[in-house]
Amino acid sequence: DAKTTQPPSMDCAEGRAANLPCNHSTISGNEYVYWYRQIHSQGPQYIIHGLKNNETNEMASLIITEDRKSSTLILPHATLRDTAVYYCIVRSPGGGADGLTFGKGTHLIIQP
Amino acid sequence: GAVVSQHPSWVICKSGTSVKIECRSLDFQATTMFWYRQFPKQSLMLMATSNEGSKATYEQGVEKDKFLINHASLTLSTLTVTSAHPEDSSFYICSARAQAASLTAAFFGQGTRLTVV
């Protein structure tokens, strides 16, 4: 699976959009981008995933650049409960039988 | 999303005793379940991959005789920490992937905080 790079921490004001970047410059053509988050002392929570088109669900939007070397997770209206560590993970469909490799992620702190 | 239930959410045990942690997929069948360990201020580290009806595959450095994994059905995997010691104190997390669905996300349990005293 391709390596990802994320900033270690970010702050965002409550009610504003939180934009979390992820670089995955070595991503290959069949690899998907997944985002998870982990609120303190809980298991990771799946947020969203995509291949090359932008994706949106009830939690967030995922914007993937045209060259697929980077992506941005957008939480449109951040709340205090969105404070968590956010992980960007790249994996191939054939890696379904493998566990996920978690990097250090981005610690997003939502400020009141 | 799919629900994965992990039990217990926390446990305190004496050094030398064994502890069993259960991981259940509540609304889907999981041929593969994964066990992770997370130490304070660190990221999750994969310990082992559990396949229904076969032996688990352990990551390098994880002792298979100490961390016994059983995956007897498509909805249940258990992790037993045998002869626990204080250095085994950690946050243990399981995840499960739906059967024959490699493209879908893996879903995680809520984790088990193990404290060995």
Coordinates of C-alpha atoms in Angstrom, one line a residue:
Chain A
D1 CA 0.0 0.0 0.0
A2 CA 1.2 3.5 -0.8
K3 CA 2.6 5.7 1.9
T4 CA 0.7 8.8 3.1
T5 CA 1.8 12.0 4.7
Q6 CA -0.4 14.1 6.9
P7 CA 0.2 17.2 9.1
P8 CA 0.5 16.1 12.8
S9 CA -2.1 18.5 14.0
M10 CA -4.6 21.2 13.0
D11 CA -6.9 23.5 14.7
C12 CA -10.3 24.6 13.4
A13 CA -13.0 26.9 14.9
E14 CA -16.3 25.3 15.7
G15 CA -18.9 25.8 12.9
R16 CA -16.2 26.3 10.2
A17 CA -15.2 23.8 7.6
A18 CA -12.2 21.6 8.5
N19 CA -10.0 20.7 5.6
L20 CA -7.6 17.9 6.3
P21 CA -4.9 17.3 3.6
C22 CA -3.2 14.1 2.8
N23 CA -0.3 13.4 0.3
H24 CA -0.1 10.1 -1.4
S25 CA 2.3 10.8 -4.3
T26 CA 3.1 7.1 -4.8
I27 CA -0.5 5.9 -5.1
S28 CA -1.0 3.4 -7.9
G29 CA -3.9 3.3 -10.4
N30 CA -6.0 0.8 -8.5
E31 CA -5.5 2.1 -5.0
Y32 CA -8.3 3.7 -3.1
V33 CA -8.0 6.5 -0.5
Y34 CA -9.8 5.8 2.8
W35 CA -10.3 8.1 5.8
Y36 CA -10.9 7.0 9.3
R37 CA -11.0 8.9 12.6
Q38 CA -10.3 7.9 16.1
I39 CA -11.9 9.8 19.0
H40 CA -10.0 9.4 22.2
S41 CA -10.2 5.9 23.8
Q42 CA -12.5 4.6 21.0
G43 CA -12.0 2.3 18.0
P44 CA -11.5 4.0 14.6
Q45 CA -14.6 5.1 12.8
Y46 CA -14.9 4.8 9.0
I47 CA -15.6 8.1 7.3
I48 CA -15.3 7.9 3.6
H49 CA -13.3 6.4 0.7
G50 CA -12.8 7.1 -3.0
L51 CA -10.8 6.2 -6.1
K52 CA -10.7 9.3 -8.3
N53 CA -14.0 11.0 -8.2
N54 CA -15.0 13.3 -5.4
E55 CA -17.2 11.7 -2.8
T56 CA -19.7 13.0 -0.3
N57 CA -21.7 11.3 2.5
E58 CA -23.4 12.4 5.6
M59 CA -20.2 12.8 7.5
A60 CA -17.8 14.4 5.0
S61 CA -16.6 15.1 1.5
L62 CA -13.5 13.7 -0.1
I63 CA -11.7 15.7 -2.8
I64 CA -9.1 13.8 -4.7
T65 CA -6.8 15.8 -7.1
E66 CA -6.8 14.9 -10.8
D67 CA -3.4 13.3 -10.6
R68 CA -4.5 11.5 -7.4
K69 CA -1.3 12.4 -5.6
S70 CA -3.2 14.1 -2.8
S71 CA -6.6 14.4 -1.3
T72 CA -8.5 16.6 1.2
L73 CA -11.1 15.5 3.7
I74 CA -13.7 18.2 4.4
L75 CA -15.9 18.3 7.5
P76 CA -18.3 21.1 6.4
H77 CA -19.4 22.4 9.8
A78 CA -17.0 21.1 12.4
T79 CA -18.3 20.6 16.0
L80 CA -16.5 19.9 19.2
R81 CA -17.3 16.2 18.8
D82 CA -15.2 16.1 15.6
T83 CA -12.0 16.5 17.7
A84 CA -10.1 13.3 16.9
V85 CA -7.1 11.8 15.1
Y86 CA -7.9 11.5 11.4
Y87 CA -6.1 8.8 9.4
C88 CA -5.7 8.8 5.6
I89 CA -5.0 5.3 4.3
V90 CA -4.3 4.1 0.8
R91 CA -4.9 0.5 -0.2
S92 CA -5.6 -1.6 -3.2
P93 CA -8.8 -3.7 -3.7
G94 CA -6.7 -6.8 -3.5
G95 CA -5.6 -5.8 0.0
G96 CA -9.0 -6.7 1.4
A97 CA -7.5 -9.6 3.3
D98 CA -4.8 -7.5 4.9
G99 CA -5.1 -5.3 7.9
L100 CA -4.8 -1.6 7.6
T101 CA -1.6 0.3 8.1
F102 CA -2.1 3.3 10.3
G103 CA 0.3 6.2 10.2
K104 CA 0.4 8.9 12.8
G105 CA -2.6 10.8 11.4
T106 CA -3.7 14.4 12.0
H107 CA -4.9 15.4 15.4
L108 CA -7.7 17.8 14.6
I109 CA -8.7 20.0 17.5
I110 CA -12.0 21.9 17.2
Q111 CA -11.9 25.1 19.2
P112 CA -15.1 26.6 20.7
Chain B
G1 CA -22.2 1.4 8.5
A2 CA -21.8 -2.1 9.8
V3 CA -21.6 -2.7 13.5
V4 CA -18.7 -4.5 15.2
S5 CA -19.1 -5.1 19.0
Q6 CA -16.2 -5.7 21.2
H7 CA -16.4 -7.0 24.8
P8 CA -15.4 -6.1 27.4
S9 CA -14.7 -2.4 27.0
W10 CA -12.3 -2.5 29.8
V11 CA -10.7 -5.1 32.1
I12 CA -8.3 -5.2 35.0
C13 CA -6.5 -8.4 35.7
K14 CA -3.8 -9.7 37.9
S15 CA -0.4 -10.5 36.5
G16 CA -0.2 -14.1 35.4
T17 CA -3.8 -14.6 34.6
S18 CA -5.5 -14.8 31.2
V19 CA -8.0 -12.5 29.6
K20 CA -10.4 -13.1 26.8
I21 CA -11.7 -10.4 24.5
E22 CA -14.6 -11.0 22.1
C23 CA -15.2 -9.3 18.8
R24 CA -18.6 -9.8 17.0
S25 CA -19.9 -8.6 13.7
L26 CA -23.5 -7.9 14.5
D27 CA -25.1 -7.3 11.1
F28 CA -22.8 -8.9 8.6
Q29 CA -20.7 -12.0 8.2
A30 CA -16.9 -11.5 8.4
T31 CA -14.6 -14.1 7.0
T32 CA -11.7 -12.0 8.1
M33 CA -11.2 -10.1 11.4
F34 CA -8.1 -8.2 12.5
W35 CA -6.7 -7.5 15.9
Y36 CA -4.8 -4.3 16.7
R37 CA -3.0 -3.0 19.7
Q38 CA -2.5 0.6 20.6
F39 CA -0.1 2.0 23.2
P40 CA -0.6 5.5 24.7
K41 CA 0.0 8.3 22.2
Q42 CA 0.9 5.8 19.4
S43 CA -1.0 4.6 16.4
L44 CA -2.7 1.3 15.9
M45 CA -0.4 -1.6 15.2
L46 CA -1.8 -4.7 13.5
M47 CA -1.2 -7.8 15.6
A48 CA -2.8 -10.6 13.7
T49 CA -5.3 -11.5 11.0
S50 CA -8.0 -14.0 11.8
N51 CA -9.7 -16.1 9.2
E52 CA -12.8 -18.1 10.0
G53 CA -12.0 -21.7 10.3
S54 CA -8.3 -21.5 10.0
K55 CA -5.3 -20.4 12.0
A56 CA -4.6 -16.8 12.5
T57 CA -1.7 -15.1 10.8
Y58 CA 0.5 -13.1 13.2
E59 CA 2.6 -10.0 12.5
Q60 CA 6.3 -10.2 13.1
G61 CA 7.1 -9.8 16.7
V62 CA 3.7 -10.9 18.0
E63 CA 3.9 -14.1 20.0
K64 CA 1.2 -16.5 18.8
D65 CA 1.3 -18.6 22.0
K66 CA 0.7 -15.5 24.1
F67 CA -2.1 -14.0 22.0
L68 CA -4.4 -16.8 21.2
I69 CA -6.9 -16.1 18.5
N70 CA -10.0 -18.1 17.7
H71 CA -12.3 -17.4 14.8
A72 CA -14.9 -20.2 15.1
S73 CA -17.7 -18.5 13.2
L74 CA -18.4 -15.8 10.7
T75 CA -19.5 -13.4 13.4
L76 CA -17.1 -14.1 16.3
S77 CA -13.4 -13.9 16.9
T78 CA -11.7 -14.0 20.3
L79 CA -8.3 -12.8 21.5
T80 CA -7.0 -14.4 24.7
V81 CA -4.0 -12.8 26.3
T82 CA -2.4 -15.6 28.2
S83 CA -0.3 -15.1 31.3
A84 CA -0.7 -11.4 31.1
H85 CA 2.0 -9.1 32.4
P86 CA 2.0 -5.3 33.0
E87 CA 3.7 -4.7 29.7
D88 CA 0.6 -6.2 28.0
S89 CA -1.5 -3.4 29.3
S90 CA -2.8 -1.6 26.2
F91 CA -5.8 -0.8 24.1
Y92 CA -6.9 -3.8 22.0
I93 CA -9.1 -3.2 19.0
C94 CA -10.7 -5.6 16.5
S95 CA -12.0 -4.9 13.1
A96 CA -14.0 -6.9 10.6
R97 CA -14.5 -6.8 6.9
A98 CA -17.7 -8.1 5.2
Q99 CA -17.4 -11.4 3.4
A100 CA -16.1 -11.2 -0.2
A101 CA -16.1 -7.4 -0.1
S102 CA -12.5 -6.3 -0.3
L103 CA -13.5 -2.9 -1.6
T104 CA -15.6 -2.0 1.4
A105 CA -14.3 -0.4 4.5
A106 CA -13.3 -2.4 7.5
F107 CA -15.3 -1.6 10.6
F108 CA -13.9 -1.4 14.1
G109 CA -15.0 -2.4 17.6
Q110 CA -15.0 0.1 20.4
G111 CA -11.8 -1.3 21.8
T112 CA -10.8 -3.0 25.1
R113 CA -8.7 -1.3 27.6
L114 CA -6.6 -3.9 29.3
T115 CA -4.8 -3.1 32.5
V116 CA -2.6 -5.7 34.1
V117 CA -1.7 -5.1 37.7

